[in-house]
Amino acid sequence: MKTLVYIDHFKGEIQPASWEALGLAKSLGTASAIVFGSGVDAVVKAAFEYGADEVFVADDAALADYRSEPYAATLSALASSQSPDLILFPTTARTRELSAMSAVDLNTGVLTDISALEVSGEQLIATRPIYEGKVLEKTVCSSKPVMATIRGRAFPKPEADASRSGTATKVEVKAETLTVVEGYSASESAVNLGDAGVIVSGGRGVSNNPALVPPAGLDDKQAEIWRAQQGFALITELANVLGGAVGASRAAVDGGYIPYSHQVGQTGKVVTPDLYIACGISGAIQHLVGMRNAKVIVAINKDADAPIFKQARYGVVGDLFQIVPALTAAFKKKLGK
Amino acid sequence: MKIIACIKQVPDSEAKVKAEGGQVTWGDAPLVINPFDEYAVEGALQQKEAHGGTVTALCIGPESAREALKHALAMGADDAILVSDPALNELDTVGAARVLAAAINKIGGVDMVVFGRQTLDNGAGITPAQTARVLGWPMLGLAGQIKVQDGSVQVERVIEEGRQSVSAKLPAVLSVVQSIGEPRYPSFMGIRKASKAVIPVWSLGDLGISAPAPVVRRVELMNPPVSDTAIEIITGESPDEIADKLTDKILAEKVL
């Protein structure tokens, strides 16, 4: 099978699931990487190191910032000339648009957020979540190339080999200029839960620490958010000791305690860390479908009847404001930090 | 400005959705307007309020999807159109984009099409970009803020890495995210107006197209595997003792 793998990066910062896609492609046959952007030599070099048989590169000022139209037009032209069986992408905001548009150009379909891919004769069968992950479907695409975006951490990541190198093949840029990128500001709360090996999450319970006295002059809502932020500070400390990311339940996000980017159980976003620690989260169905595939789940909650305990491997019925700092201290000691 | 808000009807987010006998079922849970599409209607209404014009809610679906359109009307949309045809049962996302583009072209003179970021059912989030591509219009995805001036639209695009400011000439297709603002509740007057509204139904014949042949097809439905791990509740005399036991257990799992 001949596969093209789109290496997604933002200003040179490569989405790790790009390599997982490359590994998947290698397991199916020949794998060529696609790198678009401006000044992307380092990305091309990494693509060879991670095992690309060939790298197609469009390095051009017109591609400096991701814009759907020139990227899609350039990808569609490349796919038409190379006739791959399959084009793989990591799943990001950019690749959803890019694959969607290129599929229109190529008269084919996109299978998004796939967690498995089977070869059955001539057919590729992909597994993907629908209804917020409450149900899984297996789907096929009857046109070529099949396009699929893979979920992070669903496929093994290949090892980089610094001794591998190669010469990239230049591809022609199709500079469709319908949209203009005028500026960018980095997010203070940039978080990629999909790639995290450890996630420590907080829910509504993080705002309930009775021992805290909020500063004077706050109204009830402001005091609640202030309390929650003190709670999330404890959660962040634990996450930092474990080298993990901070997650949150929808209740915590809706309460204004933490930005949406931290929400576990966002539509279509399923996280699969090796360790998931849920603090003060009762376990609404959207949350459970978003995290239940984690390898080891730990739940800390005051309410012994909280649904989260039905999903957990280990549980503590108790006060997160006492348990979480104690865990942080114990891990610090045992991990030698 | 002539603005279209594209919406879909889906089972409520609280619904216990399952695979049963090769079908997706959700018991007696209500069908509602896709929650992300309420933000699309909100974003469209904000632009109408700022610049004048009309908001039309557009939906592909069965007769029952009228209820979702009525919600958009009750929020303040001026009119609504349902595209419904028995031949559309097997629609995939690119097919949906072709049908929506045909409807948008039939409406005519449209300046802006607004989508929610994704639907709760399929969840792929690719129909907005595909509709833009079929129309040949610019795509401004994941907008958290919209500004229209002198025939151009500028959005604050909310992505994993931060916020980007992106602009294009109208007409354009947008998808919006939550930071556009909380969707307004339907007003009493709005609900009255919506209950009396006559919603035209367009067939594929009305659009002058035949049913797009599906490229993507479902071959199997499954319920996610149920966790069979029994929980072990960790107890102790003090938080430190509990933490000591629990960290030993976690370290023994070799996941760190």
XYZ file of C-alpha atoms in Angstrom:
593
model
C 0.000 0.000 0.000
C 1.194 3.494 -0.829
C 0.498 6.066 1.863
C 1.145 9.790 2.135
C 1.387 11.137 5.691
C 0.765 14.799 6.388
C 3.144 16.068 9.073
C 1.182 18.721 10.946
C 3.132 21.459 12.677
C 2.434 24.912 14.022
C 5.346 27.300 13.467
C 7.697 24.298 13.375
C 6.251 22.630 16.488
C 5.307 19.147 15.248
C 2.145 17.372 16.384
C 3.449 14.084 17.878
C 0.554 12.095 16.372
C 2.116 12.888 12.954
C 4.781 10.280 13.799
C 2.162 7.813 14.969
C 0.518 8.237 11.553
C 3.877 7.680 9.877
C 4.391 4.491 11.902
C 0.936 3.258 10.898
C 1.689 3.995 7.241
C 5.001 2.085 7.436
C 3.183 -0.943 8.833
C 0.963 -0.916 5.726
C 3.629 -0.454 3.022
C 5.534 2.534 1.677
C 5.172 5.788 3.583
C 5.958 9.230 2.196
C 5.768 12.293 4.414
C 4.277 15.637 3.328
C 5.674 18.833 4.844
C 4.168 22.239 4.026
C 5.249 25.588 5.410
C 8.009 28.152 5.203
C 11.489 27.370 6.530
C 10.661 23.762 7.375
C 14.065 22.050 6.968
C 13.946 20.797 10.568
C 10.522 19.233 10.010
C 11.772 17.514 6.828
C 14.833 16.212 8.665
C 12.662 14.826 11.484
C 10.364 13.121 8.949
C 13.314 11.146 7.550
C 14.487 10.306 11.066
C 11.064 8.949 11.965
C 11.152 6.627 8.989
C 9.655 8.371 5.940
C 10.713 6.607 2.719
C 10.372 9.887 0.875
C 9.473 13.454 1.875
C 7.438 15.795 -0.310
C 8.044 19.376 0.688
C 6.403 22.662 -0.257
C 8.554 25.328 1.391
C 7.247 28.706 0.347
C 6.421 32.093 1.847
C 2.842 31.616 0.598
C 2.545 28.708 3.046
C 4.101 30.512 6.036
C 0.931 30.322 8.086
C -1.539 27.483 7.753
C -4.390 28.575 5.502
C -6.883 26.007 4.318
C -7.119 27.068 0.662
C -3.473 27.046 -0.517
C -2.697 24.027 1.674
C -5.674 22.075 0.312
C -4.940 23.030 -3.307
C -1.271 22.053 -2.935
C -2.170 18.758 -1.250
C -4.814 17.927 -3.870
C -2.355 18.525 -6.722
C 0.274 16.347 -5.019
C -2.239 13.553 -4.376
C -3.403 13.679 -8.005
C 0.165 13.241 -9.259
C 1.171 10.546 -6.737
C -2.070 8.510 -6.673
C -1.675 7.157 -3.121
C -4.056 4.551 -1.699
C -4.238 6.364 1.605
C -3.481 9.810 3.066
C -3.079 9.955 6.852
C -3.141 12.996 9.146
C -2.914 13.528 12.904
C -6.252 14.975 14.085
C -6.020 18.734 14.691
C -8.101 21.810 13.908
C -5.952 22.325 10.807
C -6.076 18.778 9.471
C -9.841 18.527 9.846
C -10.184 21.480 7.449
C -7.322 20.487 5.179
C -8.478 16.887 4.722
C -12.108 17.979 4.353
C -11.338 20.418 1.547
C -8.884 18.217 -0.269
C -11.425 15.374 -0.168
C -13.867 17.621 -2.063
C -11.172 18.334 -4.683
C -10.311 14.634 -5.024
C -13.906 13.424 -4.877
C -13.236 11.137 -1.965
C -14.080 10.872 1.733
C -12.442 11.558 5.091
C -12.618 9.252 8.118
C -11.900 11.449 11.143
C -10.436 10.704 14.546
C -9.848 7.011 13.869
C -8.515 4.744 16.622
C -8.001 1.581 14.524
C -7.440 0.691 10.873
C -7.826 -2.848 9.513
C -6.922 -4.061 6.064
C -9.533 -6.447 4.700
C -8.661 -7.485 1.154
C -8.686 -4.281 -0.884
C -10.641 -2.436 1.776
C -9.503 -0.287 4.675
C -11.873 -0.370 7.640
C -11.512 2.436 10.177
C -12.940 2.613 13.706
C -14.093 6.023 14.877
C -16.259 7.500 17.658
C -19.716 8.902 17.010
C -22.285 10.437 19.392
C -19.538 11.933 21.581
C -17.837 8.532 21.835
C -20.931 6.802 23.233
C -20.926 4.542 20.141
C -18.142 3.401 17.795
C -18.569 2.836 14.077
C -16.497 0.994 11.520
C -16.488 2.854 8.227
C -15.087 2.389 4.753
C -14.415 4.868 1.988
C -15.144 3.564 -1.508
C -12.998 6.148 -3.341
C -9.236 6.509 -3.617
C -7.322 7.913 -1.922
C -8.885 7.049 1.421
C -8.242 9.980 3.757
C -8.102 9.496 7.512
C -7.150 11.587 10.538
C -5.849 9.487 13.433
C -6.474 9.998 17.114
C -3.371 10.779 19.201
C -1.924 7.853 21.213
C -4.098 5.301 19.414
C -1.214 3.939 17.301
C 2.369 3.193 18.387
C 4.922 5.957 17.925
C 8.008 4.862 15.936
C 11.511 5.511 17.283
C 13.482 8.275 15.607
C 16.814 7.217 14.131
C 19.162 10.209 13.837
C 21.304 8.369 11.263
C 18.461 8.252 8.735
C 18.368 11.065 6.213
C 17.351 11.728 2.636
C 16.705 14.340 -0.008
C 13.240 15.847 -0.061
C 11.242 16.123 -3.281
C 9.951 19.641 -3.952
C 6.297 19.997 -4.873
C 4.601 22.851 -6.640
C 2.757 25.373 -4.460
C -0.797 26.292 -5.447
C -1.127 29.725 -3.896
C -4.883 30.198 -3.551
C -5.186 33.377 -1.524
C -8.773 33.528 -0.353
C -7.867 34.041 3.302
C -5.199 36.128 5.003
C -3.649 35.443 8.409
C -3.127 38.824 10.052
C -1.895 37.946 13.493
C -1.425 35.374 16.185
C -1.364 35.373 19.962
C -0.219 32.313 21.892
C -2.689 30.853 24.302
C -1.829 31.064 27.981
C -3.649 27.828 28.494
C -2.391 25.859 25.492
C -2.923 22.243 26.375
C -3.006 19.111 24.281
C -4.796 16.494 26.294
C -4.789 14.080 23.348
C -1.018 13.608 23.583
C -0.746 13.531 27.386
C 0.461 10.365 29.115
C -0.875 11.545 32.464
C -3.905 13.744 33.081
C -5.002 15.095 36.464
C -8.506 16.546 36.230
C -10.688 18.662 38.457
C -14.454 19.016 38.600
C -17.042 21.028 40.427
C -15.621 19.725 43.720
C -12.469 21.837 43.419
C -14.444 24.953 44.419
C -15.683 23.445 47.695
C -12.761 23.924 50.050
C -14.381 25.240 53.249
C -10.992 25.951 54.810
C -10.345 28.822 52.390
C -11.387 32.395 53.080
C -11.664 34.412 49.853
C -10.261 37.957 49.769
C -12.713 40.674 50.762
C -14.795 42.409 48.120
C -15.628 39.381 45.951
C -19.241 38.527 45.213
C -20.429 34.921 45.583
C -19.573 33.909 42.027
C -16.132 35.543 42.141
C -15.471 33.845 45.485
C -16.465 30.476 43.998
C -14.063 30.959 41.061
C -11.318 32.107 43.428
C -11.784 28.969 45.541
C -11.769 26.792 42.408
C -8.543 28.375 41.207
C -6.875 27.517 44.531
C -8.154 23.960 44.025
C -6.778 23.789 40.473
C -3.419 25.048 41.782
C -3.210 21.837 43.866
C -4.186 19.761 40.838
C -1.586 21.521 38.684
C 1.125 20.772 41.257
C 0.285 17.063 41.136
C 0.179 17.115 37.325
C 3.579 18.834 37.228
C 5.200 16.248 39.490
C 3.883 13.523 37.175
C 4.854 15.396 33.990
C 1.183 15.428 33.034
C -1.504 17.791 31.801
C -4.398 19.404 33.679
C -7.898 18.408 32.624
C -11.335 19.492 33.757
C -14.934 18.394 33.718
C -17.590 20.330 31.873
C -19.004 21.524 35.198
C -15.643 23.123 36.020
C -15.410 24.774 32.582
C -19.026 25.975 32.662
C -18.387 27.320 36.169
C -15.650 29.542 34.712
C -12.936 27.806 36.774
C -10.690 26.917 33.819
C -10.675 27.465 30.002
C -12.529 25.143 27.607
C -9.278 23.800 26.149
C -8.876 21.731 29.335
C -12.276 20.043 29.097
C -12.203 16.263 28.929
C -15.172 14.915 27.050
C -15.343 17.736 24.516
C -17.364 16.468 21.608
C -15.330 13.978 19.653
C -12.317 14.374 21.907
C -11.473 11.184 23.713
C -8.344 11.130 25.868
C -6.372 7.944 26.402
C -3.603 8.663 28.921
C -1.810 5.881 30.803
C -2.910 7.458 34.096
C -6.010 9.567 34.732
C -6.651 11.059 38.173
C -10.149 12.539 38.604
C -10.464 14.949 41.520
C -13.875 16.157 42.658
C -15.513 14.889 39.457
C -18.808 13.075 39.863
C -18.711 11.530 36.365
C -21.370 12.786 33.944
C -21.764 10.546 30.893
C -19.923 12.974 28.558
C -16.963 12.947 30.910
C -16.936 9.168 31.287
C -16.962 8.528 27.520
C -14.132 11.036 27.199
C -11.756 9.287 29.621
C -12.810 5.697 30.193
C -10.154 4.340 27.810
C -7.356 5.557 30.074
C -5.177 2.643 31.224
C -5.387 3.355 34.957
C -8.112 5.584 36.389
C -7.981 6.968 39.926
C -10.992 8.754 41.407
C -10.965 11.019 44.451
C -14.388 12.182 45.566
C -16.250 12.919 48.787
C -19.362 11.131 47.544
C -18.950 7.340 47.649
C -21.899 6.977 45.234
C -20.398 9.186 42.494
C -20.601 7.407 39.086
C -16.874 8.070 38.497
C -16.084 5.228 40.944
C -17.711 2.727 38.546
C -14.998 3.492 35.964
C -12.037 3.723 38.319
C -9.341 1.169 39.165
C -8.504 2.914 42.446
C -10.721 5.152 44.512
C -10.402 7.368 47.528
C -13.561 8.511 49.263
C -12.340 11.680 50.858
C -11.435 15.341 50.747
C -9.424 16.166 47.624
C -7.927 19.230 49.357
C -6.167 16.859 51.773
C -5.568 13.881 49.482
C -4.160 15.710 46.427
C -1.361 17.582 48.292
C -0.512 14.347 50.149
C -0.273 12.522 46.792
C 1.947 15.268 45.383
C 4.279 14.984 48.385
C 4.344 11.161 48.229
C 5.075 11.103 44.475
C 7.795 13.754 44.911
C 9.514 11.554 47.474
C 9.110 8.258 45.585
C 9.992 9.635 42.165
C 13.025 11.383 43.647
C 11.893 14.898 42.661
C -26.273 41.155 5.067
C -27.897 37.948 4.069
C -26.753 35.347 6.597
C -27.431 31.610 6.651
C -27.110 29.583 9.865
C -26.726 25.873 9.090
C -28.120 23.638 11.785
C -28.831 19.967 12.433
C -31.097 18.040 14.754
C -29.463 15.502 17.093
C -30.303 13.486 20.238
C -29.801 15.492 23.409
C -26.302 15.359 24.905
C -27.625 13.653 28.072
C -29.137 10.819 25.999
C -27.958 7.274 26.654
C -26.995 6.550 23.059
C -26.251 2.882 22.219
C -25.722 0.544 19.311
C -28.616 -1.901 19.244
C -29.424 -4.372 16.462
C -27.223 -2.532 13.966
C -28.934 0.795 14.721
C -28.092 3.763 16.884
C -30.771 4.186 19.557
C -31.341 6.809 22.249
C -34.501 5.618 23.997
C -37.013 8.382 24.590
C -34.403 11.140 24.822
C -35.527 14.289 22.977
C -34.155 15.405 19.619
C -32.820 18.942 19.880
C -30.960 21.520 17.825
C -27.276 20.479 17.823
C -25.904 22.456 20.813
C -22.927 23.790 18.808
C -25.370 25.087 16.184
C -27.050 27.298 18.780
C -23.754 29.217 18.761
C -24.006 29.441 14.966
C -27.476 30.990 15.246
C -26.205 33.313 17.991
C -23.227 34.395 15.866
C -25.484 35.008 12.859
C -27.948 37.065 14.940
C -25.094 39.187 16.361
C -23.998 40.065 12.814
C -27.558 40.869 11.782
C -27.898 43.171 14.790
C -24.601 44.893 13.964
C -25.107 45.317 10.219
C -28.793 44.743 9.434
C -30.099 42.090 7.086
C -31.651 38.692 7.613
C -30.814 35.347 9.171
C -32.127 32.174 7.528
C -31.818 28.856 9.358
C -31.072 25.969 7.003
C -31.299 22.290 7.894
C -31.108 18.933 6.136
C -33.220 16.334 7.866
C -36.517 14.490 8.147
C -39.842 16.271 8.790
C -39.173 16.087 12.552
C -36.183 18.423 12.094
C -38.696 21.291 11.817
C -38.501 21.470 15.610
C -34.791 22.356 15.455
C -35.551 25.070 12.875
C -38.320 26.399 15.129
C -35.770 26.747 17.917
C -33.629 28.897 15.603
C -36.712 30.974 14.667
C -37.599 31.392 18.336
C -34.063 32.649 19.002
C -34.655 35.309 16.361
C -33.947 33.917 12.896
C -36.136 35.574 10.229
C -36.978 32.442 8.308
C -36.128 28.788 7.957
C -35.755 26.209 5.208
C -35.829 22.427 5.560
C -34.171 20.293 2.901
C -35.840 16.918 3.094
C -35.893 14.067 0.633
C -36.163 10.284 1.058
C -33.123 9.968 -1.232
C -30.976 11.688 1.426
C -30.995 8.841 3.951
C -27.499 7.663 2.996
C -25.842 11.076 3.031
C -22.150 11.321 3.995
C -20.440 14.592 4.966
C -19.292 15.590 1.493
C -22.792 14.767 0.210
C -24.278 16.986 2.921
C -21.898 19.759 1.836
C -23.044 19.427 -1.796
C -26.717 19.581 -0.793
C -26.160 22.580 1.505
C -24.159 24.377 -1.199
C -26.994 23.792 -3.684
C -29.513 25.205 -1.199
C -27.290 28.230 -0.472
C -26.975 28.882 -4.203
C -30.741 28.574 -4.633
C -31.340 31.069 -1.806
C -28.976 33.396 -3.688
C -27.211 36.633 -2.733
C -25.848 35.117 0.472
C -23.033 37.034 2.222
C -22.157 34.716 5.087
C -22.812 31.096 6.063
C -22.328 30.208 9.736
C -21.938 26.661 11.117
C -21.354 25.267 14.603
C -17.943 23.638 15.048
C -19.301 20.092 14.815
C -22.374 17.995 15.460
C -22.958 15.721 18.424
C -23.860 12.761 16.213
C -21.206 12.301 13.502
C -18.809 14.684 15.213
C -16.362 14.877 12.309
C -16.578 18.687 12.144
C -15.725 18.745 8.452
C -18.994 19.766 6.785
C -18.334 23.540 7.135
C -14.992 23.331 5.286
C -16.443 21.008 2.655
C -19.377 23.352 2.048
C -16.938 26.242 1.604
C -14.911 24.180 -0.864
C -17.963 23.176 -2.907
C -19.080 26.831 -3.028
C -15.533 27.999 -3.793
C -15.784 30.465 -0.904
C -13.150 31.152 1.767
C -13.371 29.111 4.964
C -12.869 30.815 8.322
C -13.028 28.015 10.856
C -13.427 28.022 14.667
C -14.231 31.718 14.968
C -14.500 33.039 18.511
C -15.204 36.585 17.351
C -16.495 37.996 14.052
C -15.986 41.493 12.617
C -17.460 42.576 9.278
C -16.279 45.727 7.542
C -16.250 46.976 3.932
C -17.181 43.655 2.388
C -14.603 41.720 4.371
C -14.881 39.528 7.425
C -12.231 39.120 10.094
C -12.381 36.405 12.719
C -10.447 35.458 15.829
C -9.756 31.801 15.163
C -9.448 29.695 18.318
C -7.043 26.786 17.821
C -5.085 24.482 20.126
C -2.053 26.797 20.075
C -3.807 30.103 20.643
C -5.743 32.693 18.683
C -5.176 33.718 15.103
C -6.656 36.698 13.368
C -7.777 35.635 9.867
C -9.680 37.606 7.266
C -11.327 37.110 3.880
C -13.643 38.817 1.434
C -17.355 38.072 1.651
C -19.115 35.828 0.805
C -17.484 33.394 3.205
C -18.235 30.305 5.268
C -17.559 30.417 9.015
C -17.699 27.934 11.851
C -17.986 29.320 15.351
C -16.885 28.193 18.816
C -18.247 28.872 22.291
C -16.415 32.169 22.808
C -18.785 33.761 20.281
C -21.104 34.190 23.310
C -23.790 32.196 25.071
C -26.742 31.486 22.767
C -29.718 33.625 23.697
C -32.835 31.970 25.078
C -35.881 31.990 22.839
C -38.122 34.892 23.796
C -41.847 34.499 24.423
C -42.555 36.486 21.238
C -40.025 34.383 19.378
C -41.660 31.137 20.457
C -45.069 32.462 19.347
C -43.669 33.503 15.987
C -41.914 30.156 15.537
C -45.049 28.164 16.343
C -46.915 29.934 13.538
C -44.083 29.935 11.025
C -44.538 28.139 7.733
C -41.285 26.348 6.963
C -40.803 25.552 3.282
C -39.496 22.079 2.455
C -37.146 21.740 -0.486
C -36.616 18.405 -2.191
C -33.576 17.488 -4.271
C -35.768 18.241 -7.311
C -36.285 21.785 -6.003
C -32.504 22.134 -5.709
C -31.996 20.764 -9.205
C -29.563 18.058 -8.088
C -29.660 14.299 -7.768
C -28.751 12.545 -4.518
C -24.953 12.605 -4.057
C -23.625 9.037 -4.104
C -22.134 8.297 -0.681
C -18.380 7.693 -0.659
C -18.145 6.919 3.069
C -20.250 4.066 4.375
C -20.738 2.526 7.823
C -20.187 -1.231 7.934
C -20.539 -1.923 11.651
C -21.729 -0.306 14.872
C -20.358 -1.161 18.277
C -20.730 -0.150 21.882
C -17.384 0.793 23.423
C -15.887 -1.988 25.544
C -17.091 -1.828 29.142
C -14.390 -1.616 31.758
C -14.242 -4.874 33.719
C -11.755 -3.713 36.332
C -13.067 -3.924 39.846
C -12.405 -0.826 41.898
C -10.169 -0.942 44.907
C -10.988 1.687 47.490
C -7.893 2.914 49.310
C -8.441 3.752 52.971
C -6.174 4.882 55.776
C -5.902 6.717 59.069
C -4.602 9.942 57.485
C -4.270 11.566 54.058
C -0.542 10.770 54.176
C -1.207 7.091 54.782
C -3.764 6.966 51.940
C -1.341 8.803 49.647
C 1.461 6.408 50.575
C -0.665 3.338 49.723
C -2.171 4.846 46.575
C 1.160 6.009 45.116
C 2.585 2.488 45.707
C -0.362 1.003 43.797
C 0.020 3.480 40.933
C 3.792 2.961 40.718
C 3.220 -0.821 40.620
C 1.007 -0.321 37.544
C 4.124 0.901 35.684
C 2.263 3.686 33.895
C 4.607 6.495 34.909
